[in-house]
Every structure is written in C-alpha cells, then in structure tokens.
XYZ file of C-alpha atoms in Angstrom:
744
model
C 87.150 94.212 59.671
C 87.058 94.077 55.862
C 83.341 93.472 55.881
C 82.708 96.342 58.287
C 84.463 98.806 56.002
C 82.554 97.512 52.989
C 79.093 97.518 54.422
C 79.079 100.232 57.091
C 80.687 102.738 54.738
C 77.670 102.993 52.477
C 76.591 106.353 51.078
C 73.390 107.575 49.553
C 74.910 108.431 46.224
C 74.175 107.593 42.652
C 76.761 107.285 39.917
C 76.400 109.454 36.876
C 74.863 107.631 33.934
C 77.505 109.022 31.535
C 80.267 106.931 33.058
C 78.802 103.522 32.196
C 76.732 101.145 34.290
C 76.117 101.902 37.916
C 77.172 99.891 40.957
C 75.393 96.652 41.581
C 74.296 97.444 45.141
C 73.436 100.699 46.844
C 75.071 99.491 50.041
C 78.524 99.276 48.452
C 81.166 101.743 49.571
C 82.558 104.467 47.297
C 85.339 102.099 46.287
C 82.790 100.065 44.258
C 81.748 103.206 42.365
C 85.133 103.813 40.807
C 86.150 103.402 37.178
C 84.097 100.800 35.286
C 85.704 97.904 33.631
C 85.446 96.813 30.042
C 83.647 99.857 28.593
C 85.869 101.019 25.750
C 84.209 103.397 23.395
C 84.864 103.464 19.724
C 86.272 106.959 20.090
C 89.139 105.777 22.272
C 90.014 103.022 19.868
C 89.803 105.421 16.965
C 92.123 107.909 18.624
C 94.609 105.189 19.458
C 94.551 104.052 15.856
C 95.071 107.581 14.599
C 98.001 108.098 16.983
C 99.557 104.839 15.886
C 99.149 105.793 12.213
C 100.662 109.213 12.882
C 103.693 107.645 14.561
C 104.381 105.306 11.664
C 107.496 106.263 9.669
C 105.681 106.106 6.390
C 102.995 108.542 7.534
C 105.406 111.191 8.867
C 105.115 114.603 7.234
C 108.249 115.911 5.502
C 110.034 118.867 7.070
C 108.957 122.154 5.550
C 111.605 124.438 4.005
C 112.946 127.334 6.043
C 111.284 130.684 5.575
C 113.052 133.869 4.491
C 115.840 132.333 2.366
C 117.540 135.030 0.236
C 120.864 133.458 -0.818
C 124.466 134.314 0.137
C 125.007 137.052 -2.475
C 128.220 137.739 -4.464
C 131.441 136.165 -3.223
C 133.331 139.466 -3.151
C 130.876 140.889 -0.630
C 132.479 141.650 2.709
C 130.062 139.394 4.573
C 131.318 136.431 2.521
C 134.972 136.888 3.411
C 136.485 134.024 5.333
C 137.336 134.793 8.934
C 141.017 134.156 8.207
C 140.868 136.839 5.455
C 139.302 139.293 7.868
C 141.956 138.578 10.487
C 144.703 139.268 7.919
C 143.021 142.562 7.099
C 142.921 143.416 10.793
C 146.697 142.935 10.925
C 147.306 144.943 7.748
C 145.167 147.947 8.603
C 147.122 148.979 11.752
C 150.267 149.346 9.633
C 148.459 151.878 7.424
C 147.100 153.830 10.398
C 150.220 153.636 12.593
C 151.216 157.336 12.356
C 147.970 158.932 13.525
C 147.867 157.745 17.135
C 151.557 157.942 18.106
C 150.866 160.615 20.676
C 148.586 158.282 22.576
C 151.395 155.811 23.110
C 153.711 158.547 24.350
C 151.062 159.818 26.743
C 150.458 156.303 28.013
C 154.160 155.807 28.570
C 154.346 159.021 30.569
C 151.396 157.903 32.633
C 153.103 154.581 33.318
C 156.275 156.335 34.438
C 154.275 158.677 36.695
C 152.393 155.716 38.079
C 155.620 153.947 38.955
C 156.950 157.166 40.493
C 153.877 157.298 42.689
C 154.437 153.658 43.570
C 157.967 154.460 44.694
C 156.631 157.301 46.850
C 154.033 154.985 48.346
C 156.703 152.403 49.083
C 158.635 154.988 51.087
C 155.401 156.036 52.796
C 154.703 152.427 53.694
C 158.182 152.115 55.144
C 157.576 155.138 57.409
C 154.203 153.739 58.448
C 155.793 150.380 59.258
C 158.501 152.053 61.368
C 155.852 154.068 63.257
C 153.824 150.909 63.835
C 156.936 149.169 65.184
C 157.610 152.125 67.511
C 154.017 152.002 68.797
C 154.379 148.275 69.391
C 157.568 148.789 71.379
C 155.966 151.588 73.416
C 152.902 149.522 74.180
C 154.742 146.311 75.025
C 157.707 147.727 76.931
C 155.540 150.009 79.082
C 152.965 147.305 79.853
C 154.926 145.835 82.764
C 155.953 149.067 84.505
C 152.627 150.866 84.096
C 150.597 147.835 85.111
C 152.557 147.639 88.373
C 152.307 151.255 89.431
C 155.172 153.009 87.631
C 154.571 156.519 86.347
C 154.684 157.574 82.751
C 157.725 159.650 83.640
C 159.803 156.528 84.262
C 162.946 156.434 82.197
C 162.065 153.281 80.234
C 158.520 154.458 79.469
C 159.630 157.964 78.585
C 162.356 156.679 76.232
C 159.957 154.493 74.292
C 157.483 157.343 73.915
C 160.161 159.732 72.684
C 161.197 157.210 70.056
C 157.571 156.915 68.963
C 157.275 160.703 68.722
C 160.274 160.845 66.396
C 158.804 158.134 64.167
C 155.475 159.997 64.190
C 157.153 163.219 63.036
C 158.904 161.404 60.185
C 155.636 159.824 59.150
C 153.769 163.134 59.090
C 156.558 164.823 57.140
C 156.477 162.071 54.527
C 152.710 162.343 54.243
C 153.117 165.930 53.055
C 154.743 164.570 49.894
C 151.706 162.353 49.288
C 149.443 165.375 49.690
C 151.429 167.256 47.048
C 151.443 164.279 44.666
C 147.657 163.840 44.948
C 146.899 167.204 43.352
C 146.480 165.503 39.973
C 143.857 163.179 41.421
C 145.964 160.009 41.198
C 146.502 159.454 44.939
C 143.337 160.973 46.361
C 142.370 157.730 48.072
C 145.778 157.431 49.722
C 145.640 161.047 50.857
C 142.210 160.500 52.419
C 143.569 157.444 54.239
C 146.481 159.503 55.555
C 144.100 162.205 56.786
C 142.155 159.571 58.703
C 145.334 158.070 60.165
C 146.596 161.500 61.247
C 143.270 162.155 62.967
C 143.504 158.826 64.796
C 147.079 159.547 65.873
C 145.832 162.669 67.671
C 144.312 160.294 70.230
C 147.756 158.960 71.164
C 148.086 161.418 74.067
C 144.771 160.289 75.515
C 145.729 156.649 75.131
C 149.002 157.261 76.969
C 147.292 159.050 79.845
C 145.062 156.044 80.580
C 147.478 153.294 79.573
C 147.174 150.182 81.787
C 145.280 152.072 84.534
C 142.333 149.644 84.531
C 143.047 146.817 86.953
C 143.125 143.333 85.384
C 142.105 144.809 82.051
C 145.127 145.339 79.853
C 142.968 144.581 76.812
C 141.584 148.123 76.838
C 144.997 149.703 76.361
C 146.326 147.030 74.005
C 143.280 147.353 71.779
C 143.625 151.154 71.640
C 147.204 150.846 70.385
C 146.124 147.983 68.096
C 143.631 150.185 66.269
C 146.287 152.782 65.501
C 148.780 150.146 64.372
C 146.195 148.399 62.173
C 145.403 151.652 60.369
C 149.074 152.184 59.702
C 149.580 148.650 58.402
C 146.524 148.909 56.167
C 148.248 151.741 54.349
C 150.315 149.199 52.445
C 147.132 148.009 50.733
C 146.845 151.417 49.055
C 149.978 150.648 47.086
C 147.802 148.621 44.758
C 146.479 151.940 43.430
C 149.905 152.778 42.044
C 150.302 149.780 39.749
C 148.526 146.893 38.112
C 151.682 144.782 38.254
C 150.741 141.357 39.703
C 154.147 140.894 41.336
C 153.909 144.195 43.236
C 150.352 143.447 44.293
C 151.493 140.048 45.570
C 154.369 141.594 47.519
C 152.037 144.220 48.986
C 149.595 141.590 50.179
C 152.421 139.475 51.579
C 153.795 142.459 53.526
C 150.340 143.261 54.908
C 149.812 139.660 56.071
C 153.244 139.422 57.721
C 152.941 142.828 59.406
C 149.588 141.731 60.819
C 151.202 138.523 62.142
C 153.924 140.629 63.801
C 151.253 142.839 65.384
C 149.421 139.819 66.818
C 152.703 138.504 68.235
C 153.284 141.930 69.818
C 149.801 141.859 71.373
C 150.652 138.600 73.140
C 153.869 140.138 74.406
C 151.997 143.148 75.798
C 149.186 141.201 77.487
C 151.544 138.766 79.215
C 153.910 141.569 80.243
C 151.021 143.359 81.943
C 149.988 140.143 83.734
C 153.439 139.071 84.986
C 154.927 140.449 88.233
C 157.996 142.655 88.527
C 160.128 139.850 89.998
C 160.350 136.064 90.079
C 159.055 135.663 93.642
C 155.350 135.710 92.691
C 153.251 134.278 89.945
C 151.430 136.312 87.354
C 147.709 136.875 87.282
C 145.992 136.941 83.901
C 142.361 138.027 83.756
C 140.130 135.751 81.721
C 139.130 138.564 79.372
C 142.789 139.385 78.712
C 143.590 135.706 78.196
C 140.850 135.257 75.623
C 141.961 138.424 73.836
C 145.573 137.264 73.693
C 144.539 133.745 72.718
C 142.604 135.214 69.795
C 145.725 137.138 68.819
C 147.733 133.895 68.922
C 145.275 132.222 66.587
C 145.222 135.241 64.302
C 149.022 135.240 64.193
C 149.026 131.639 63.014
C 146.373 132.421 60.405
C 148.270 135.448 59.075
C 151.507 133.446 58.852
C 149.677 130.838 56.771
C 148.254 133.599 54.577
C 151.713 135.085 54.119
C 153.151 131.706 53.132
C 150.368 131.170 50.627
C 150.648 134.661 49.106
C 154.439 134.914 49.030
C 154.809 131.507 47.376
C 158.204 129.888 46.832
C 160.842 131.032 49.291
C 158.466 131.812 52.131
C 159.771 128.918 54.254
C 163.362 130.107 53.872
C 162.359 133.660 54.764
C 160.573 132.469 57.928
C 163.396 130.222 59.149
C 164.705 132.762 61.710
C 161.408 132.495 63.627
C 160.480 128.895 62.894
C 163.692 126.887 63.144
C 166.820 126.663 65.241
C 166.229 129.389 67.850
C 165.630 127.917 71.324
C 164.681 131.288 72.815
C 161.889 131.785 70.286
C 160.680 128.210 70.684
C 160.632 128.566 74.472
C 158.743 131.860 74.377
C 156.184 130.444 71.909
C 155.695 127.415 74.139
C 155.304 129.639 77.209
C 152.712 131.832 75.486
C 150.799 128.788 74.224
C 150.554 127.275 77.707
C 149.710 130.556 79.401
C 146.958 131.416 76.944
C 145.731 127.935 76.069
C 143.454 127.410 79.048
C 141.986 129.225 82.026
C 144.508 129.824 84.833
C 147.198 128.628 82.471
C 149.589 131.386 83.558
C 149.205 130.477 87.241
C 150.213 126.889 86.486
C 153.575 127.965 85.041
C 156.762 128.786 86.909
C 157.189 132.241 88.378
C 158.564 134.731 85.917
C 159.040 138.505 85.792
C 157.699 140.627 83.014
C 161.207 141.790 82.138
C 162.333 138.201 81.532
C 159.309 137.643 79.314
C 159.970 140.854 77.367
C 163.584 139.881 76.789
C 162.677 136.430 75.453
C 159.654 137.410 73.380
C 161.452 140.437 71.923
C 163.858 138.047 70.222
C 161.052 136.815 68.013
C 159.655 140.321 67.468
C 163.073 141.536 66.376
C 163.460 138.673 63.909
C 160.013 139.426 62.521
C 161.004 143.088 62.218
C 164.065 142.062 60.209
C 161.875 139.994 57.875
C 159.500 142.943 57.550
C 162.371 145.237 56.565
C 163.542 142.654 54.052
C 160.087 142.631 52.465
C 160.097 146.425 52.285
C 163.540 146.470 50.679
C 162.400 143.915 48.091
C 159.392 146.091 47.291
C 161.563 149.160 46.843
C 163.929 147.244 44.583
C 161.011 145.872 42.557
C 159.543 149.381 42.187
C 162.853 150.721 40.860
C 163.176 147.836 38.403
C 159.640 148.324 37.126
C 160.256 152.024 36.571
C 163.404 151.327 34.573
C 161.611 148.713 32.488
C 158.765 151.123 31.801
C 161.153 153.797 30.598
C 162.920 151.362 28.278
C 159.628 150.116 26.885
C 158.445 153.667 26.231
C 161.649 154.486 24.355
C 162.007 151.272 22.319
C 158.520 150.114 21.405
C 155.947 152.552 22.761
C 155.407 154.807 19.808
C 155.357 152.177 17.074
C 153.168 149.667 18.937
C 150.511 152.119 19.996
C 150.420 153.705 16.564
C 149.607 150.338 15.022
C 147.037 149.527 17.673
C 145.457 152.947 17.431
C 144.912 152.768 13.691
C 143.482 149.262 14.085
C 140.516 150.688 15.987
C 139.069 152.182 12.814
C 139.963 149.279 10.567
C 138.818 146.674 13.075
C 135.514 148.469 13.480
C 134.847 148.439 9.725
C 135.969 144.849 9.168
C 134.453 143.360 12.316
C 131.193 145.193 11.862
C 129.937 142.667 9.311
C 130.932 139.824 11.634
C 129.202 141.420 14.608
C 125.953 141.943 12.717
C 125.760 138.313 11.662
C 126.737 137.075 15.098
C 124.204 139.299 16.818
C 121.456 138.134 14.500
C 122.442 134.539 15.098
C 122.525 135.155 18.848
C 119.136 136.884 18.924
C 117.487 134.187 16.842
C 119.039 131.379 18.882
C 117.850 133.050 22.084
C 114.310 133.452 20.762
C 114.251 129.848 19.600
C 115.565 128.536 22.917
C 113.388 130.717 25.149
C 110.193 131.278 23.150
C 109.671 129.467 19.863
C 110.789 125.934 20.723
C 109.135 125.793 24.202
C 105.904 127.171 22.742
C 105.986 124.640 19.913
C 106.640 121.781 22.343
C 103.738 122.990 24.463
C 101.448 123.044 21.439
C 102.573 119.550 20.443
C 101.857 118.235 23.939
C 98.437 119.869 24.189
C 97.044 119.309 20.680
C 97.274 116.843 17.852
C 100.839 117.122 16.428
C 99.438 116.973 12.895
C 97.531 120.207 13.512
C 100.650 122.134 14.571
C 102.759 124.111 12.106
C 106.238 122.584 12.440
C 107.939 124.755 9.839
C 111.185 126.398 10.985
C 112.027 130.025 10.290
C 115.610 130.506 9.160
C 118.104 132.536 11.187
C 118.513 134.829 8.203
C 122.327 134.674 7.963
C 123.134 133.291 4.501
C 126.777 134.260 4.059
C 129.407 131.807 2.857
C 131.766 132.310 5.780
C 131.958 130.264 8.980
C 129.191 132.299 10.619
C 126.850 131.511 7.754
C 127.721 127.840 8.063
C 126.990 127.950 11.790
C 123.642 129.608 11.059
C 122.800 126.890 8.525
C 123.819 124.223 11.027
C 121.621 125.886 13.638
C 118.679 125.797 11.236
C 119.297 122.067 10.758
C 119.464 121.547 14.514
C 116.263 123.545 14.964
C 114.438 121.462 12.364
C 115.701 118.245 13.917
C 114.607 119.393 17.392
C 111.123 120.188 16.098
C 110.935 116.822 14.357
C 112.000 114.984 17.509
C 109.531 116.977 19.605
C 106.729 115.975 17.248
C 107.799 112.335 17.403
C 107.960 112.483 21.185
C 104.472 113.988 21.326
C 103.136 111.190 19.141
C 104.959 108.610 21.230
C 103.532 110.033 24.456
C 100.060 109.946 22.966
C 100.504 106.316 21.980
C 101.846 105.361 25.407
C 98.962 107.133 27.132
C 96.506 105.386 24.852
C 98.094 102.020 25.670
C 97.978 102.826 29.388
C 94.317 103.757 29.116
C 93.332 100.717 27.054
C 95.196 98.244 29.254
C 93.867 99.801 32.436
C 90.276 99.830 31.320
C 90.469 96.249 30.064
C 91.990 95.004 33.317
C 89.553 97.047 35.400
C 86.630 95.514 33.626
C 87.889 92.051 34.509
C 88.633 93.089 38.095
C 85.172 94.634 38.448
C 83.587 91.359 37.332
C 85.880 89.514 39.719
C 84.799 91.783 42.606
C 81.151 91.230 41.776
C 81.674 87.466 41.778
C 83.571 87.606 45.081
C 80.816 89.746 46.638
C 78.245 87.172 45.521
C 80.317 84.363 47.055
C 80.672 86.366 50.282
C 76.931 86.816 50.569
C 76.398 83.039 50.263
C 79.267 81.858 52.476
C 78.512 81.013 56.119
C 81.814 79.474 57.132
C 83.846 82.196 58.971
C 87.195 80.821 57.755
C 86.083 80.667 54.147
C 84.507 84.102 54.486
C 87.802 85.489 55.796
C 89.626 84.035 52.796
C 87.078 85.578 50.477
C 87.578 88.943 52.199
C 91.336 88.673 51.588
C 90.727 87.798 47.960
C 88.316 90.735 47.694
C 90.966 92.986 49.169
C 93.676 91.792 46.765
C 91.380 92.404 43.808
C 90.649 95.897 45.110
C 94.387 96.615 45.320
C 94.796 95.333 41.762
C 92.074 97.718 40.659
C 93.906 100.616 42.325
C 97.095 99.722 40.485
C 95.129 99.788 37.249
C 93.774 103.205 38.186
C 97.361 104.366 38.670
C 97.915 103.749 34.968
C 94.955 105.982 34.188
C 96.441 108.731 36.333
C 99.808 108.348 34.569
C 97.989 108.711 31.262
C 96.197 111.849 32.501
C 92.724 110.277 32.233
C 89.773 111.293 34.382
C 87.816 108.570 36.254
C 85.094 106.910 34.195
C 82.469 107.298 36.930
C 81.669 110.002 39.396
C 79.255 110.247 42.265
C 76.464 112.736 41.762
C 75.741 113.242 45.447
C 78.012 114.160 48.354
C 79.403 111.276 50.414
C 80.173 111.508 54.170
C 83.868 111.883 54.889
C 83.830 108.930 57.280
C 82.610 106.663 54.457
C 85.372 107.942 52.202
C 87.966 107.180 54.886
C 86.554 103.696 55.461
C 86.549 102.989 51.750
C 90.184 104.095 51.500
C 91.117 101.925 54.490
C 89.415 98.897 52.944
C 91.837 99.122 49.995
C 94.898 98.813 52.252
C 96.432 95.409 52.865
C 96.823 95.911 56.632
C 93.410 97.549 57.010
C 92.929 96.171 60.508
C 95.748 98.464 61.783
C 93.956 101.624 60.673
C 92.089 103.449 63.418
C 89.616 106.234 62.626
C 89.126 108.831 65.324
C 87.401 112.183 65.561
C 86.174 112.435 61.967
C 83.959 115.524 61.395
C 80.476 115.057 60.030
C 81.154 116.678 56.691
C 80.484 115.464 53.187
C 82.818 115.190 50.216
C 81.744 116.429 46.806
C 80.672 113.500 44.643
C 82.983 114.426 41.750
C 86.020 114.018 44.066
C 85.010 110.865 45.967
C 86.734 108.288 43.763
C 89.977 110.264 43.451
C 90.034 111.084 47.179
C 89.548 107.399 48.084
C 92.436 106.549 45.760
C 94.639 109.318 47.198
C 93.982 108.400 50.840
C 94.461 104.687 50.107
C 97.951 105.381 48.728
C 98.871 107.418 51.828
C 97.461 104.778 54.185
C 99.292 102.026 52.293
C 102.518 103.953 52.716
C 101.878 104.517 56.439
C 101.180 100.840 57.154
C 104.054 99.592 55.003
C 106.729 101.717 56.707
C 105.693 101.270 60.339
C 105.794 98.362 62.757
C 103.034 95.731 62.255
C 102.269 95.940 65.985
C 101.375 99.650 65.820
C 98.245 101.452 64.750
C 97.923 104.055 62.007
C 95.684 106.782 63.390
C 93.491 108.859 61.086
C 91.857 112.029 62.417
C 89.930 114.869 60.825
C 89.461 118.510 61.752
C 86.887 120.920 60.373
C 88.452 124.398 60.142
C 86.553 127.662 60.625
C 86.918 128.667 56.966
C 85.183 125.506 55.748
C 88.224 123.460 54.865
C 88.880 120.037 56.401
C 92.271 118.792 57.537
C 92.887 115.023 57.570
C 95.902 113.755 59.519
C 97.431 110.296 59.060
C 99.869 109.407 61.854
C 102.237 106.445 61.839
C 104.999 105.467 64.260
C 107.601 104.309 61.758
C 111.285 105.194 61.650
C 110.493 108.522 60.026
C 112.290 110.377 57.248
C 115.286 112.675 57.173
C 114.648 116.424 56.618
C 116.185 116.128 53.142
C 113.883 113.246 52.170
C 110.834 115.047 53.556
C 111.690 118.176 51.583
C 112.198 116.150 48.381
C 108.919 114.247 48.817
C 106.947 117.405 49.592
C 108.423 119.026 46.497
C 107.345 116.087 44.342
C 103.863 116.178 45.907
C 103.525 119.904 45.207
C 104.935 119.668 41.656
C 104.676 116.136 40.215
C 107.446 115.548 37.661
C 107.044 114.477 34.081
C 106.228 110.807 33.627
C 109.426 108.823 33.077
C 111.027 105.551 34.156
C 111.677 106.835 37.685
C 107.929 107.322 38.233
C 107.390 103.566 38.120
C 109.607 103.163 41.175
C 107.591 105.678 43.222
C 104.250 105.450 41.459
C 102.192 106.007 44.600
C 103.885 109.319 45.329
C 103.387 110.485 41.752
C 99.732 109.455 41.706
C 99.035 111.248 44.995
C 100.591 114.424 43.600
C 98.628 114.223 40.353
C 95.307 113.579 42.132
C 95.881 116.397 44.629
C 96.660 118.830 41.804
C 93.520 117.775 39.969
C 91.231 118.896 42.829
C 93.290 121.582 44.575
C 94.058 119.354 47.579
C 97.209 120.264 49.499
C 99.358 117.451 50.921
C 102.417 117.715 53.130
C 104.485 115.215 55.112
C 105.880 116.197 58.498
C 107.794 114.431 61.257
C 105.453 113.286 64.014
C 106.004 114.403 67.624
C 105.773 110.784 68.795
C 108.079 109.470 66.082
C 107.267 108.445 62.556
C 105.619 110.637 59.947
C 102.359 112.565 59.727
C 100.641 113.113 56.386
C 98.478 116.251 56.306
C 95.708 116.358 53.678
C 93.950 119.717 53.343
C 90.595 119.495 51.546
C 89.471 122.816 50.009
C 86.046 124.247 50.686
C 84.489 123.111 47.408
C 85.584 119.539 48.158
C 84.979 119.367 51.915
C 81.535 120.935 51.884
C 79.985 118.710 49.254
C 80.504 121.363 46.590
C 78.760 124.083 48.678
C 80.266 127.181 50.279
C 80.155 127.156 54.105
C 77.675 129.393 55.901
C 79.255 130.278 59.272
C 76.947 131.630 61.929
C 77.548 135.171 63.195
C 79.802 135.217 66.245
C 80.701 131.550 65.903
C 84.511 131.182 65.941
C 84.598 127.796 64.207
C 83.061 124.391 63.975
C 84.029 120.766 64.072
C 86.995 119.325 65.896
C 89.512 121.941 64.781
C 91.771 123.224 67.539
C 95.100 125.020 67.934
C 97.043 122.019 66.637
C 94.827 121.706 63.577
C 95.036 125.448 62.934
C 98.831 125.349 63.129
C 98.995 122.331 60.806
C 96.581 123.907 58.347
C 98.663 127.065 58.236
C 101.722 124.964 57.342
C 99.886 123.027 54.617
C 98.380 126.175 53.139
C 101.743 127.914 53.030
C-alpha cells in the first residue's frame, strides 16, 4: 500500500530552482518535493546572529527620556497642593458660603413634607383599593357556586355581595378625586393616569356580572375577568414608590403587593372550586381540565408570591404568616383539598363528595386570615408614613437651613478647588486611554513586524508634572509605560530568536531526513524480499512522519516552504501523497476524487495539511474501520474535500472550540505544543485561503470539510464554465450544503 501511494501518485511537476536542489526522481510523489534538508544560507545564520546579539543584555539600548517635560512649577501653585490640603479647603469654603443658599434648603424641606403628605394620601388610596379588591374577590367567589348551578343574579346572597362591592367602589372613586386634586402640581400625574385607567376598567363590571358563570364548564372566563380588575387595583400600591425614596417604605410597598397577589391567587382557587362543586353532598364535583389548569397555575403563583413576600419583608415574615401556616386545622385541610383537586386530572372526582358551600366556609377561613394580615401591612405603612413626615418636619426645623447653606456654598468653592484636580485627572485618563488603545498596541505591532532596533521606543510623557499625588501617579504611569515598551521589545527579540532556532533546527533535521529517505528509497529499489521490503516501507513512512514534524516547526516559526512546485499537480496525487504520510495509511480509502489540479505553490502545504487531518481521523477511530476521503467539484470552481471517520465523535462545545482555533489560530505558546497539528492546520489554511470545518458525521464520528478556493483548486487558473451548464464534477446537493456551511 505504501509503495502504491509513492509510485502511482507521481505528477509531472518540476520544483523551482530557487528552493535548492530538485527531487531525485520524477516519479516521486509531491511529498518528496517538500522542504529541502541541509541548505542553510548565510543570510539565515546572519539574521540569527544579529537577533542573538540584539537580545544580549550588554547590547540593549538605553531607554530614551520622556518627551515634553516642563517641571512641576512653584510649590504654592494650586496644582501642587496636596489632596489633603484641597479636601480641607473644600470643608472650609462651605462655611464661608453658608448664608447664600439657605432658601434652597427650606424649599427642599417643604418639598419633602409635601412628598410625605402625598405618600400619606396614596396610602389611604391604596387602602381603599385593597378594600375594593377584597369586595370583588368576595363577590366573585361567593357567587360562583349559586350562579354556576342556575341561580339568578337576584338571589339574596349574590345581590348582597354585589351591593357591598358597589359601596366599596363608591368609596374608592370618591377617594380618587383627592388624588386628582393633588396631581395639579404635576407630582402625582402618573398615579392619576393609573386611576383613570382603573376607573375605565371598572365600568366593565356590569358586563362581567351579566355573563358571570354562564359558560358551562368554563368558570375561568369569569374568574379571569374579575382577576384583571383586581390586579389593576393591587398594582396601585406600586405607585406609592413615586411619593418617597425611603427604602423602608419601598420595601413595605413591595411586600404588600406580593402578599395581596398571593391572596388573590388563593381567592381564584376558591372561586374555581366553588363553581365546580355541587350544591349538596350527594354528588361529586366536575372540574373542567381548562379550569383545573388555571387554578393549578394560581396555586403555584400563590406559593411563589408568598416566597417573594417572605424575601422582601425580611425578619418577622414567618411570625406574620403564622395564622395561615401553622396551627389551624381548617386551613391545612382546605389547602390539602385544593392541592389534591388541582394536582392531577380528575383529581376532584377522586375526592369525597362535598358541596360548594362547605368549601367556601373552609377556604374563607384562610382568606379571612390573609385579609387580616393585609390590613396589618396597610396599618404599618400608614404608621410609617406618619413617622417619616414627623421626622422630615423635625429635620427641616433643626438642621435644614444650616446644612444646605454649607452645601450650597461648597458648589462654588468645590468647583474652583477641584477644577485643577479634574484637569490633571482628565489628562492622565486621556493619555492612559490612548496608550492602552493606540500607542502601545501599535508599537507592539511594529516590534513584531520589523526589527526592534529600527523602532522608536521612546515614551511620550503624560504631561502632568505636579507635586501632588496625581503628579506622582502620572510619573509612575510613565515608568510603567517605559517598562512595558522595554518588555515588548525584549519579547520581540526573544520571539525572533526562538523562530530562528526553530528554523535552523528544522532545516538541519530535514536535511538529514531527506538523505535518509533517499537512502531508504535506494534500498527499496534493490530489495526483492517482500518481508524486508515491507520493513523498509515502514521505515520510509516513519522518516516521512519525522519530516512532517520538522515542517511543523517551520510553520510555528512562520517560515514558507523551501521548495514549491512550478506546475499544477492532480488532486488525486496530492491526496495519495498525504495518505502516504499517515501511519495507518492502509485504512484510508479514496473515492470519487474530481479530476482537478492543485496549484503548484500550494501542493506541499496542502499535502501537509491533509496529512495532519488524516492522521487525526485514523488516530481517533477504530482500527477496524476505514477513513473515507471524497472530493466534490463545485459549480463556482472551488473543490470540497471531505474526510469521514467513524470514531466516537466530539461534543458540540469541543467542535465549536476546534473550529474557532482553525479559523483564528492563536499566538504560539506552550499550549500549542500539545495540539500542534491543529495549530499547523489553521496556519496553513490561513496562508492559502483554505477553509476548514469539523462537523459531526451522520453515521457517527467526525467529518472534516476542506474547501479549496478557486485559485488553488484550478491550478492557479480561473474556471471557465460553459453557458447553460449548471455545474461540473461530482458536486451534488450534499456537497453544496456542506460548502455553504464551510463558506459561512
């Protein structure tokens, strides 16, 4: 198999004379036309010597002085004051200017008092909204059973609940008039707009009542209609945050909103089950699946809102919730009943017969306890609002005028004193930003692309030369900048030396390996014993792999191959040459390779690239399987090569990471040595515009897609498609889809 790849893969190509001596036999494959061996020019040695001399400590150029140095100036200058002196002046100046801005403090105090007055009004408004929401909950829940079982809206129980709701609605609307009057100054405009929207929604209450629980097995429609009104009312408590910036009041407002929402979700469960249960205990209830899912969602939301309330309220929440969480058997029984009825389909039918009135009596115990907790939260908010107002009044009387006078005058003094600090800091910031984003990266780029001795490594000073702490920071930054430039220059020299060592070692070893290959080829031509010939083939193969490892060092050093083919080489010969460099070459199967030619300048690098991919495919797949290599000529002139293996494959994360490294090879470091093949493939593909991507194979394992551009796949010539011809070669829908992915 080794011999077939070596001899049948011949190509009518000639190596360029500039790269050294040519191959010893025309019949050798492109692998024998790769980098020559021991052909070091004097120029390479001279450059290495120069780089070594430049890196020597004794030859290093001294750092140049910073540009633009002007000196710190006189010590009494404001820019030379110590920061502590400036801070003392900032404290002294407000005392001088205290009298001029006293009116501002008084005005602020009046605003605070008015703000707290508005907060008190909003607290009362929230209380009315909460009472109306509770009345709507009672109307919805208590009328669910009668109306769902044929009772008229004129029934005594239904009519009584609705009358109570109407009274709460009237109180709410009357209280909202006070909000409308208080919003004339523009402070409560958002609250007034919310009230207008709520009042508009409440106009739909008559329509909701007329169709309440008329849809058979669909109580969700009515419950949701009431729920929207109640939610709008409960959201009104969030507007209280407009009245104060006090964290404690904001916390209490959020806690009330969370608990009121939990109470509403508990009421929804009460309403849905009341509509589903019969009027007596002789029959079992019937709960539609849609209603069950709706109530189950309410149960989950209730639990979530209780957790939110506990988290927001903080210490004392457990004690406040004890009436509904501990020691009440009626509440525990009703919670257990609701959980079983709503927990699974037909859960209600599996429970004992129960009338809706019994359920309302039991579940109302919990609702009433939650209502008591809600009222307690409202009372605490009212008390907190009163206390905050009193504290604000005392603060305005005792300390308002004096404090704000001092702070007001400090605006002018602080501006004058801090202005010198700000100028220096801004200059330091601008210079540091330019150095970090422009100057230093550009200098590092120049050092990496040219001889470091030809690059101007002088550092321009920040320009802040004061004697204060800012000036010292600027001087320290200049020192850091100079040190960074010095280290960058040393690193550039070190990289040049390392690359030179890589190149020298690789070319020396390749010369020896090339001589070894020539000797092995001569022994192969003379050997007649099949066993000895097979051993020679294995030795030839090992030497070829050693040569490829040496070429990897050249790629790491950024060197171009020493030899190039002047004529195009058939793609099939390139694939055979790459396969002959793989240890398990006998497992590689070529199929459906288009009759296209590869540009001679790319042949050596493409053989190297494909050999690395084939080595990877054979190494990470079962020895009993074949690695299939196919090629597809695309209509636009490109050629897609696919390498399929049946290994264990790679995870999506690993594939993404490998494809990223192939598309953008990282900087050479220690980690590259552990995955040298991957790095070399990425570097070689970038050199010739070849796109490579790994994908999971449909039959298991991994597929490597290698997209050869037109100038590579067509022997350096542009394709000439015939008019009306859709495409050529073996390209099909699968190849077109793969090529679109690689080109992306």
